[in-house]
PDB file of C-alpha atoms in Angstrom:
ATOM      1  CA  UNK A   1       0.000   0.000   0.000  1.00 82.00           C
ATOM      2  CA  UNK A   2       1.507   3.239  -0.779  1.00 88.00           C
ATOM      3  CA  UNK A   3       1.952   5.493   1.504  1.00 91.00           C
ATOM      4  CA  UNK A   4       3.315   9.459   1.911  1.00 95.00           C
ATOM      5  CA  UNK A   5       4.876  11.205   4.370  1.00 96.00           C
ATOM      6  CA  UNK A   6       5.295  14.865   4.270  1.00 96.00           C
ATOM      7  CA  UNK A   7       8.183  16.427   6.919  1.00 92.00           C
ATOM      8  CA  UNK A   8       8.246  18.771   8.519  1.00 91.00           C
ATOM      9  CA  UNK A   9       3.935  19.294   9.537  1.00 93.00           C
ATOM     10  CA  UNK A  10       4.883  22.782   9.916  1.00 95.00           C
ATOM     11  CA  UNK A  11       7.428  25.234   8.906  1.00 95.00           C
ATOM     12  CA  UNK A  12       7.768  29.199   9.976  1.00 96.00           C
ATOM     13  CA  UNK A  13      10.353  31.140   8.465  1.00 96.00           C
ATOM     14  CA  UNK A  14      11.234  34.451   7.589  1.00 96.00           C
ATOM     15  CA  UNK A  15      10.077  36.292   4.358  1.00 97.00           C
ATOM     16  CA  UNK A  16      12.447  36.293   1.864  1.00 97.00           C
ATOM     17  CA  UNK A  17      14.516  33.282   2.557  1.00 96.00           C
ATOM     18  CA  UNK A  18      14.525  30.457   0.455  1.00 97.00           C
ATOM     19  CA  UNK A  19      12.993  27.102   1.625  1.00 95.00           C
ATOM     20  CA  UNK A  20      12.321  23.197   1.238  1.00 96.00           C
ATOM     21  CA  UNK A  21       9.330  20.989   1.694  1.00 97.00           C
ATOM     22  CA  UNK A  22       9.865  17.313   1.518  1.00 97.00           C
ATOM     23  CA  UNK A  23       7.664  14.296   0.248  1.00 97.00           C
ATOM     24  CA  UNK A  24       8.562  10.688   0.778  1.00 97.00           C
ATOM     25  CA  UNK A  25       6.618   7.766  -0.771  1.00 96.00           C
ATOM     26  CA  UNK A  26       6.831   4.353  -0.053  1.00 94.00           C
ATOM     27  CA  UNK A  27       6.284   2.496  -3.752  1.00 90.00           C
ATOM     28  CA  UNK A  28       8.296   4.303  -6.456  1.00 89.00           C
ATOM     29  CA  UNK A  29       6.127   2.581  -8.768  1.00 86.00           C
ATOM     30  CA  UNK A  30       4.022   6.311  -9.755  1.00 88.00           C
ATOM     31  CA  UNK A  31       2.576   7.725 -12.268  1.00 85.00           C
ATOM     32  CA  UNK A  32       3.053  11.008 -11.294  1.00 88.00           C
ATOM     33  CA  UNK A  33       3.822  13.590  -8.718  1.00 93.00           C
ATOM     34  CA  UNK A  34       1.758  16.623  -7.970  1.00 93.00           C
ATOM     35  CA  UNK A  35       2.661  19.149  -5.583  1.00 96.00           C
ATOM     36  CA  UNK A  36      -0.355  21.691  -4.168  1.00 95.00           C
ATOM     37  CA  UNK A  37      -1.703  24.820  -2.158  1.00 96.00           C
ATOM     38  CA  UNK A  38      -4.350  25.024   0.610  1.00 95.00           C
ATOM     39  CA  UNK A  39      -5.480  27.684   2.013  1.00 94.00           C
ATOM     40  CA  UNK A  40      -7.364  27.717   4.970  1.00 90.00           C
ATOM     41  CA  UNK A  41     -11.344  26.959   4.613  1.00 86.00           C
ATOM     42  CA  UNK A  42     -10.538  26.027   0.691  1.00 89.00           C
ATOM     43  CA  UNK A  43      -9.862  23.728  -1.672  1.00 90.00           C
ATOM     44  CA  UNK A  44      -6.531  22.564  -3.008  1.00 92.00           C
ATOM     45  CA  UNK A  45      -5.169  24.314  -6.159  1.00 92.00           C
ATOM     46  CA  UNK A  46      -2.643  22.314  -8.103  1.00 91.00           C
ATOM     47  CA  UNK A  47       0.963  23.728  -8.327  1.00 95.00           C
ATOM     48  CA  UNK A  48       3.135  21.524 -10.013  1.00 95.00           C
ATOM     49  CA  UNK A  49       2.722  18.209 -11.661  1.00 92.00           C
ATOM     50  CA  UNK A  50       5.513  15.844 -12.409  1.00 92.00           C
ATOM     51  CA  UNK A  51       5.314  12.757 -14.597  1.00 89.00           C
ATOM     52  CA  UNK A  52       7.473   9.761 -13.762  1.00 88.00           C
ATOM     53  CA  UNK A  53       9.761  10.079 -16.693  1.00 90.00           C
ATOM     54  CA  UNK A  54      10.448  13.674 -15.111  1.00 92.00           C
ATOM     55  CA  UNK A  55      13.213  14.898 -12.770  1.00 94.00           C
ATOM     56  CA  UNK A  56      11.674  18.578 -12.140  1.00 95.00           C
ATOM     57  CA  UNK A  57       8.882  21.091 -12.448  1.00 95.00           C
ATOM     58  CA  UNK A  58       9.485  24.868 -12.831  1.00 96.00           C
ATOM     59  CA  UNK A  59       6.438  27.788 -12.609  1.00 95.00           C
ATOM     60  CA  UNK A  60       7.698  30.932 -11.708  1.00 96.00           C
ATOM     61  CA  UNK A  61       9.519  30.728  -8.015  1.00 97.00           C
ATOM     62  CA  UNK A  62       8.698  27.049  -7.280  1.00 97.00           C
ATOM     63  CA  UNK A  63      10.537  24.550  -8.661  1.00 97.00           C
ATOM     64  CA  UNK A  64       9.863  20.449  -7.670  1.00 97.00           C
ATOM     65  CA  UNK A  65      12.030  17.990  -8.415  1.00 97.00           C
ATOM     66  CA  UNK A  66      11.438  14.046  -8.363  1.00 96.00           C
ATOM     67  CA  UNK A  67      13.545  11.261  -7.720  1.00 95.00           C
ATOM     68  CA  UNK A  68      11.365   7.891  -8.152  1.00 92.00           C
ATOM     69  CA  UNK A  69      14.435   5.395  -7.237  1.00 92.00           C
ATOM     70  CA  UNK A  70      14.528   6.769  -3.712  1.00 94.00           C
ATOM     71  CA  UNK A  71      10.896   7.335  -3.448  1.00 95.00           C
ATOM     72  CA  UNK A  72      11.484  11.548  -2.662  1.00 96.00           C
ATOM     73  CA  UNK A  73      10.358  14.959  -4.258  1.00 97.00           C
ATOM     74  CA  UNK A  74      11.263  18.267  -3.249  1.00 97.00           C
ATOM     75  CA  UNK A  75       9.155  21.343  -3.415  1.00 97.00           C
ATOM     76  CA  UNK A  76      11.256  24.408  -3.220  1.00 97.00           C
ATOM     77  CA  UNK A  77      10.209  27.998  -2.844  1.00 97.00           C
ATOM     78  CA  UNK A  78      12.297  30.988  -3.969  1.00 97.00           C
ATOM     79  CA  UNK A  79      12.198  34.242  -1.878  1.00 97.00           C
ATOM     80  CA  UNK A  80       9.179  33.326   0.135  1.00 97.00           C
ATOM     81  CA  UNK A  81       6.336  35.803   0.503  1.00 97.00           C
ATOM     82  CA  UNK A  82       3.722  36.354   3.378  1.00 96.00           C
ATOM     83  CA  UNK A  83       1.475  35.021   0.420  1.00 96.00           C
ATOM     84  CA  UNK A  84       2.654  31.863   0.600  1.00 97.00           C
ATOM     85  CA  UNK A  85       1.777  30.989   3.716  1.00 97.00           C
ATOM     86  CA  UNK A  86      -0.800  27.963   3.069  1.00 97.00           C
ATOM     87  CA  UNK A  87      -0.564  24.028   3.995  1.00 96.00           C
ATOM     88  CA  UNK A  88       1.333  21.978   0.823  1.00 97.00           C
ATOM     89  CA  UNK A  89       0.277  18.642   0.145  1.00 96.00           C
ATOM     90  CA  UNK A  90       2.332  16.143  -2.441  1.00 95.00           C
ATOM     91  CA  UNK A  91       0.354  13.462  -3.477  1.00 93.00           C
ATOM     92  CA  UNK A  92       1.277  10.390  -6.139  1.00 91.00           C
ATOM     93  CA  UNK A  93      -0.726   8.171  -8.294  1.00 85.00           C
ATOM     94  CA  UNK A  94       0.356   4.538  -9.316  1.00 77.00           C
ATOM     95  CA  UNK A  95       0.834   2.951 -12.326  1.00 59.00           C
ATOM     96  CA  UNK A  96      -1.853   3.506 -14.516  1.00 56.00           C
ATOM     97  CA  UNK A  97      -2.602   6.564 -14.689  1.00 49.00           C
ATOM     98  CA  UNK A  98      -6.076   8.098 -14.014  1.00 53.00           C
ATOM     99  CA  UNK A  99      -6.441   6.420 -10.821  1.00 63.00           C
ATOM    100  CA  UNK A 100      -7.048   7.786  -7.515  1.00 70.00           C
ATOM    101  CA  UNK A 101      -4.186  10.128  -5.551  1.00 80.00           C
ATOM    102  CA  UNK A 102      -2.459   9.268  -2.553  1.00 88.00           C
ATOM    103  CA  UNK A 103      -1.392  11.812  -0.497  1.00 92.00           C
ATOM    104  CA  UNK A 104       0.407  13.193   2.253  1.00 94.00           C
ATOM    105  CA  UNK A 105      -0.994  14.624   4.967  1.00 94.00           C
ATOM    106  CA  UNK A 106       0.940  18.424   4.227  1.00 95.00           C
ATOM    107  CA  UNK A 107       3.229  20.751   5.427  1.00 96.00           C
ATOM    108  CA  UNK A 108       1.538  24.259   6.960  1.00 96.00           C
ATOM    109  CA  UNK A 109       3.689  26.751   5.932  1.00 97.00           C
ATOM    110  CA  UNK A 110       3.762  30.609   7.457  1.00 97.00           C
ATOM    111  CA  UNK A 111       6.030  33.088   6.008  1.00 97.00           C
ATOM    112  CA  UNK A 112       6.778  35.782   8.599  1.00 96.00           C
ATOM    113  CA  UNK A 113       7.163  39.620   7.224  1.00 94.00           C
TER     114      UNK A 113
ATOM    115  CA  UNK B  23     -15.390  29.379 -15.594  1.00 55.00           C
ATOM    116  CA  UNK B  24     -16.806  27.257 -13.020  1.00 65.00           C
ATOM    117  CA  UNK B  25     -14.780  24.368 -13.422  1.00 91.00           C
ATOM    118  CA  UNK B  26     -16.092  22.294 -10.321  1.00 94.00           C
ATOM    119  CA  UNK B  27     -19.665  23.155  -8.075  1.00 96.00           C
ATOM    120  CA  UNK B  28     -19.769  21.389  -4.653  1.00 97.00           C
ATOM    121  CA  UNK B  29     -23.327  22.158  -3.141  1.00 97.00           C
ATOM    122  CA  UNK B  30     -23.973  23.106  -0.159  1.00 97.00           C
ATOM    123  CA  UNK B  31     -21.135  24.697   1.126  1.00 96.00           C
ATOM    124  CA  UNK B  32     -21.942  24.106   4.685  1.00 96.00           C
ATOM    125  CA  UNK B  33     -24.654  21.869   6.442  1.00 97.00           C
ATOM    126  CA  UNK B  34     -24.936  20.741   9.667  1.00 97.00           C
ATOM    127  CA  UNK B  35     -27.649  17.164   9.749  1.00 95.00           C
ATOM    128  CA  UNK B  36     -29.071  15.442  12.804  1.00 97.00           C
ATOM    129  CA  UNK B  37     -27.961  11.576  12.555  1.00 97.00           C
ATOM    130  CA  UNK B  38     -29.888   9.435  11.466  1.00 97.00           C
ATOM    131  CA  UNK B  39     -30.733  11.713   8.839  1.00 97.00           C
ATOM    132  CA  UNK B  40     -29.706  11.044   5.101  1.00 97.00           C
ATOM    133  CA  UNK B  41     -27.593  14.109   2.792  1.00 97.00           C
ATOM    134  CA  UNK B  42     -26.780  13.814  -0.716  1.00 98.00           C
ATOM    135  CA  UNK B  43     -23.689  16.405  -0.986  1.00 98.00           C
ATOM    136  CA  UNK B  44     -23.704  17.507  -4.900  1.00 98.00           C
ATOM    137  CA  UNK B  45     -20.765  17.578  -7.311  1.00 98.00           C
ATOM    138  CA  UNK B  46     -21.327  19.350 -10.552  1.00 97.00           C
ATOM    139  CA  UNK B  47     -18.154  19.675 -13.066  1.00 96.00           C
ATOM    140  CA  UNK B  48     -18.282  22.118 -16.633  1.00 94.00           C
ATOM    141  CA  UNK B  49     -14.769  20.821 -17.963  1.00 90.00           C
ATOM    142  CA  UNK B  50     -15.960  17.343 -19.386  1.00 90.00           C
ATOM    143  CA  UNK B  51     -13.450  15.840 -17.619  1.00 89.00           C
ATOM    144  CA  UNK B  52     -14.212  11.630 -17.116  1.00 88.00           C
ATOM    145  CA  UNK B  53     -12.513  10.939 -13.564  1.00 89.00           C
ATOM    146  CA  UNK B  54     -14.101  12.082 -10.724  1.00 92.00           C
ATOM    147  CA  UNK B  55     -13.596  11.381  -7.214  1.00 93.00           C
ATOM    148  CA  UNK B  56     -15.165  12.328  -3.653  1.00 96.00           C
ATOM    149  CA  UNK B  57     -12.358  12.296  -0.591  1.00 95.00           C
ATOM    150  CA  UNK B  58     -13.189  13.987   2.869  1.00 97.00           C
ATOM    151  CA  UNK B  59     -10.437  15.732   5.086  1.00 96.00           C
ATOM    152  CA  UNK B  60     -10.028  15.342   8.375  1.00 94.00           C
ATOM    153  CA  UNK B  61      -7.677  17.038  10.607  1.00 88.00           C
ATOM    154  CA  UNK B  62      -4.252  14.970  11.872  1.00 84.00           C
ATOM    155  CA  UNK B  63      -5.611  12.247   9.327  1.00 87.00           C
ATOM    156  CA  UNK B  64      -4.936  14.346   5.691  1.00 88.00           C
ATOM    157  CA  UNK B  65      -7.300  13.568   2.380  1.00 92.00           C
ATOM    158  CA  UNK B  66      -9.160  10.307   1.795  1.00 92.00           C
ATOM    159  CA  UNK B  67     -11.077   8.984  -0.899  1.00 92.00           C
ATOM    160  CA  UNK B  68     -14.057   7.404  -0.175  1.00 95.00           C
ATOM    161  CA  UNK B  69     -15.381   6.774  -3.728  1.00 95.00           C
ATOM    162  CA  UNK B  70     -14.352   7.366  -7.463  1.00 92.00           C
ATOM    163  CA  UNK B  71     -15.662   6.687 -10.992  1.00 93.00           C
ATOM    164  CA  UNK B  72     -13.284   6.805 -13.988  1.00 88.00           C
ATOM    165  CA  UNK B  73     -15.880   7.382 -16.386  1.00 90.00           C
ATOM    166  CA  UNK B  74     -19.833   7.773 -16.592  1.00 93.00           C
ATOM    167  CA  UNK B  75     -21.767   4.618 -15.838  1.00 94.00           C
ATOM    168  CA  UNK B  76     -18.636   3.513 -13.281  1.00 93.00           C
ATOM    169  CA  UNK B  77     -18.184   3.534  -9.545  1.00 94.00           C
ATOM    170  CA  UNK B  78     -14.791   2.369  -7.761  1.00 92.00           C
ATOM    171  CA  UNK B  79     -14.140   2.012  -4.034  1.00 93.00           C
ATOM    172  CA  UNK B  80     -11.736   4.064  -2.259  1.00 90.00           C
ATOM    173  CA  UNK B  81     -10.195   4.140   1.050  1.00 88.00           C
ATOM    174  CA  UNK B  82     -13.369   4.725   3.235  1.00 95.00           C
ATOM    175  CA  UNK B  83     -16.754   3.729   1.277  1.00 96.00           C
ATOM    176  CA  UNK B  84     -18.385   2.730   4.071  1.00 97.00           C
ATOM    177  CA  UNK B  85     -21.669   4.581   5.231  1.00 97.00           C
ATOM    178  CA  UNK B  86     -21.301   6.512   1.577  1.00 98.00           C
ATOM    179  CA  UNK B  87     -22.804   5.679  -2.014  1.00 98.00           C
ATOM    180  CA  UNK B  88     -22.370   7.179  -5.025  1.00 98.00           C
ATOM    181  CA  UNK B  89     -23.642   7.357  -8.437  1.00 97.00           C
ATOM    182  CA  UNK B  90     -22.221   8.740 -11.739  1.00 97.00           C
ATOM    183  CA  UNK B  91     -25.821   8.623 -14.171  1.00 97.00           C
ATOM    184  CA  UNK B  92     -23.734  11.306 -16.872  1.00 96.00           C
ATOM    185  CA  UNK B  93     -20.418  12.965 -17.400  1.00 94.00           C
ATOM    186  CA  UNK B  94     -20.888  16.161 -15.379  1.00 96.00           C
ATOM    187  CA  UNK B  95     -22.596  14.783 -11.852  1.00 97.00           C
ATOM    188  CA  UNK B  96     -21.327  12.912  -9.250  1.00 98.00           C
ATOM    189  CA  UNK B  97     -23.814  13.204  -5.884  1.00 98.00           C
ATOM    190  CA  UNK B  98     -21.970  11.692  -2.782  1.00 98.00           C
ATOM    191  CA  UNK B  99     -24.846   9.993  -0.477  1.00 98.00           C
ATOM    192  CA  UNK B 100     -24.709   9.310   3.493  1.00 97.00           C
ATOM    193  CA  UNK B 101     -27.853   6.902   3.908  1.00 95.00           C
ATOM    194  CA  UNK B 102     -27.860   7.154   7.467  1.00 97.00           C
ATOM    195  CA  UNK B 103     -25.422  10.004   8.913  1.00 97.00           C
ATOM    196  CA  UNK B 104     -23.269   9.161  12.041  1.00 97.00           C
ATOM    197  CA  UNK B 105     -21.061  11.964  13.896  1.00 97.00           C
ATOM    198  CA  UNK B 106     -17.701  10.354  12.761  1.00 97.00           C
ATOM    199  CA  UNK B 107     -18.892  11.675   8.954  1.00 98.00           C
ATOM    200  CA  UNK B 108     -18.353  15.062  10.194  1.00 97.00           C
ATOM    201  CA  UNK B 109     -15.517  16.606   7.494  1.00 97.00           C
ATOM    202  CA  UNK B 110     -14.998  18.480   5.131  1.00 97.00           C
ATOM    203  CA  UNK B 111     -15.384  16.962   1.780  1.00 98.00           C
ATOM    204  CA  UNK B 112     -14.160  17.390  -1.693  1.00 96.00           C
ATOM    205  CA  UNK B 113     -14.651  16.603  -4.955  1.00 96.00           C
ATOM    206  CA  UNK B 114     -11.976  16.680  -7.665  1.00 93.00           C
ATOM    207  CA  UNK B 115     -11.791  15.776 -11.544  1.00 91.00           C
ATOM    208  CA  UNK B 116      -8.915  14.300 -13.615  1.00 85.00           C
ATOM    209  CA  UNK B 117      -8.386  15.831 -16.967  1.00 71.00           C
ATOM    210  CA  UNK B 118      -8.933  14.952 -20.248  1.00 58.00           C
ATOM    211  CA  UNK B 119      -5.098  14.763 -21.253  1.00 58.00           C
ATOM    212  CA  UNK B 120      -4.836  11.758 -18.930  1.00 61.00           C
ATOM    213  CA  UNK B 121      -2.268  13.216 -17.445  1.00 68.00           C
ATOM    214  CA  UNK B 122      -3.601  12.856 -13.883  1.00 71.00           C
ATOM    215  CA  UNK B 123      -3.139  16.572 -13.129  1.00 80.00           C
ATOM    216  CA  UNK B 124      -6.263  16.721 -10.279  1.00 85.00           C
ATOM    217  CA  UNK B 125      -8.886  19.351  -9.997  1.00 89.00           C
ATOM    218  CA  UNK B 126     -10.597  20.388  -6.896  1.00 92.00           C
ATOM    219  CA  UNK B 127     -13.514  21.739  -5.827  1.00 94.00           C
ATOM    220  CA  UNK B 128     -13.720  24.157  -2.703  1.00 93.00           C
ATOM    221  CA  UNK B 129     -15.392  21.783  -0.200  1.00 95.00           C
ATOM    222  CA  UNK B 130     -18.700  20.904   1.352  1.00 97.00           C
ATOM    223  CA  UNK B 131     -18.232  21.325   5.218  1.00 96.00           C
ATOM    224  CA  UNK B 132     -20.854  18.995   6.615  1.00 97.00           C
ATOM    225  CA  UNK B 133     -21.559  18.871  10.888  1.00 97.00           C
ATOM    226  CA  UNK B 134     -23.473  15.873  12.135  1.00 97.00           C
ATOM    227  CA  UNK B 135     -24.980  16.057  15.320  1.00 96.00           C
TER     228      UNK B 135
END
């Protein structure tokens, strides 16, 4: 059964410095990665999306990378803003695609100013 | 753009009492899925269907239905609330590319008393 792990649960930092969020899954056997946003009393928005055959997303200052073989991807945020202060979730799906996510249970992220 | 209607937005139910929380998607997309979020426990999916006319199991079906009559609806039905269904609940979409990339709508709180 796969399974995801997301560390740390929470993470407060200072704005403008540059962080990590980690995501560990336990079957490298994916389909594909996505990374995404929740804000508080909403739904989750989609950020990045890897495929398997991928090693890294880009969109603007976020950048995930993927590494199936040890079963880790890496969300990291450039120059964090107040504005990104939100939980993250990572969540995989298995081999074949269009089948149901698995994720983790996030990271809650506040950016101090 | 609507993308993804969840209806209602926030309900509280007696138990015992039965709730069909509505799903309503614009994008033609064929995957849909219902999960509920709970805190300390992350996103689960309780039921899916991959395409109209097809209902899957997910990780906690139990005390829910479904039913997927055409592309665009997918109702989520508790028969017979109980207190431990009180969550937030999502649905989310798949997109046509097959790519996996999920969709989300912005939640249907539901309180049962």
């Amino acid at each position: 059964k796969q399974e995801v792990t997301q560390i740390p649960a929470a993470l407060s930092v200072p704005e403008g410095e540059n962080l990590v969020l980690n995501c560990s899954f336990t079957d490298s056997a994916i389909y594909n990665l996505q990374w995404f946003r929740q804000d508080p009393g909403k739904g989750l928005t989609s950020l990045l999306l890897i495929q398997s055959s991928q090693r890294e997303q880009t969109s603007g200052r976020l950048n995930a990378s993927l590494d199936k073989s040890s079963g880790r991807s890496t969300l990291y945020i450039a120059a964090s803003q107040p504005g990104d202060s939100a939980t993250y979730l990572c969540a995989v799906t298995r081999v074949p695609g269009n089948t149901p996510l698995v994720f983790g249970k996030g990271t809650r992220l506040s950016v101090i100013a | 753009i609507a993308g993804i209607t969840q209806a209602p937005t926030s309900q509280i139910l007696a138990a015992g009492r039965r709730m069909t929380l509505r799903c309503t998607q614009d994008m033609r997309h064929n995957a849909m899925y219902w999960y509920r979020q709970d805190l300390g426990l992350g996103l689960r999916l309780i039921h899916y269907s991959n395409t109209a006319g097809t209902t899957g199991k997910g990780e906690v079906p139990d005390g829910y239905s479904v039913s997927r009559a055409n592309t665009d609806d997918f109702p989520l039905t508790l028969a017979s609330a109980v207190p431990s269904q009180t969550s937030v609940y999502f649905c989310a979409t798949t997109g046509t590319r097959n790519t996996g990339e999920l969709f989300f709508g912005e939640g249907s709180r539901l309180t049962v008393l």
